[in-house]
Amino acid sequence: MTHYVRSLLKEGWKMKGDAEPSEAYLSSRRFTGAVLLWIGSFFIIMGILLLL
């Protein structure tokens, strides 16, 4: 994917002229952040347990 297409997919609301992102966009970002936080925490905990 080119940089333009990626930025359009991530921030398409800016191209439409909206002043701020939609609630659906914000919710999807929050969900993605929460999932990545859980996955990262899992790997950190597993790494610590392997050192014991």
Tab-separated table of C-alpha atoms in Angstrom:
chain	number	residue	atom	x	y	z
A	1	MET	CA	0.000	0.000	0.000
A	2	THR	CA	1.256	3.429	-0.767
A	3	HIS	CA	1.607	6.065	1.903
A	4	TYR	CA	-1.290	8.048	0.415
A	5	VAL	CA	-3.675	5.083	0.544
A	6	ARG	CA	-2.673	4.232	4.118
A	7	SER	CA	-3.184	7.800	5.298
A	8	LEU	CA	-6.516	7.934	3.484
A	9	LEU	CA	-7.661	4.757	5.213
A	10	LYS	CA	-6.523	5.963	8.633
A	11	GLU	CA	-7.666	9.578	8.381
A	12	GLY	CA	-10.307	9.608	5.682
A	13	TRP	CA	-12.527	11.806	7.844
A	14	LYS	CA	-10.114	14.695	7.258
A	15	MET	CA	-10.543	14.365	3.511
A	16	LYS	CA	-14.325	14.718	3.838
A	17	GLY	CA	-13.918	18.107	5.482
A	18	ASP	CA	-15.226	17.038	8.875
A	19	ALA	CA	-13.876	19.046	11.783
A	20	GLU	CA	-13.304	15.961	13.900
A	21	PRO	CA	-13.334	12.185	13.532
A	22	SER	CA	-16.572	10.264	13.832
A	23	GLU	CA	-17.523	8.350	16.944
A	24	ALA	CA	-17.099	5.082	15.012
A	25	TYR	CA	-13.493	6.041	14.161
A	26	LEU	CA	-12.731	6.914	17.777
A	27	SER	CA	-14.327	3.703	19.028
A	28	SER	CA	-12.320	1.600	16.588
A	29	ARG	CA	-9.093	3.337	17.675
A	30	ARG	CA	-9.928	2.722	21.356
A	31	PHE	CA	-10.716	-0.945	20.670
A	32	THR	CA	-7.505	-1.429	18.685
A	33	GLY	CA	-5.487	0.233	21.446
A	34	ALA	CA	-7.056	-1.957	24.123
A	35	VAL	CA	-6.398	-5.144	22.143
A	36	LEU	CA	-2.773	-4.194	21.517
A	37	LEU	CA	-2.329	-3.317	25.177
A	38	TRP	CA	-3.606	-6.758	26.214
A	39	ILE	CA	-1.400	-8.533	23.679
A	40	GLY	CA	1.655	-6.539	24.765
A	41	SER	CA	0.937	-7.221	28.430
A	42	PHE	CA	0.609	-10.931	27.694
A	43	PHE	CA	4.016	-11.041	26.000
A	44	ILE	CA	5.672	-9.070	28.801
A	45	ILE	CA	4.221	-11.341	31.478
A	46	MET	CA	5.179	-14.474	29.541
A	47	GLY	CA	8.701	-13.130	29.084
A	48	ILE	CA	9.043	-12.437	32.805
A	49	LEU	CA	7.722	-15.899	33.666
A	50	LEU	CA	10.259	-17.522	31.344
A	51	LEU	CA	13.063	-15.783	33.239
A	52	LEU	CA	11.993	-17.286	36.583
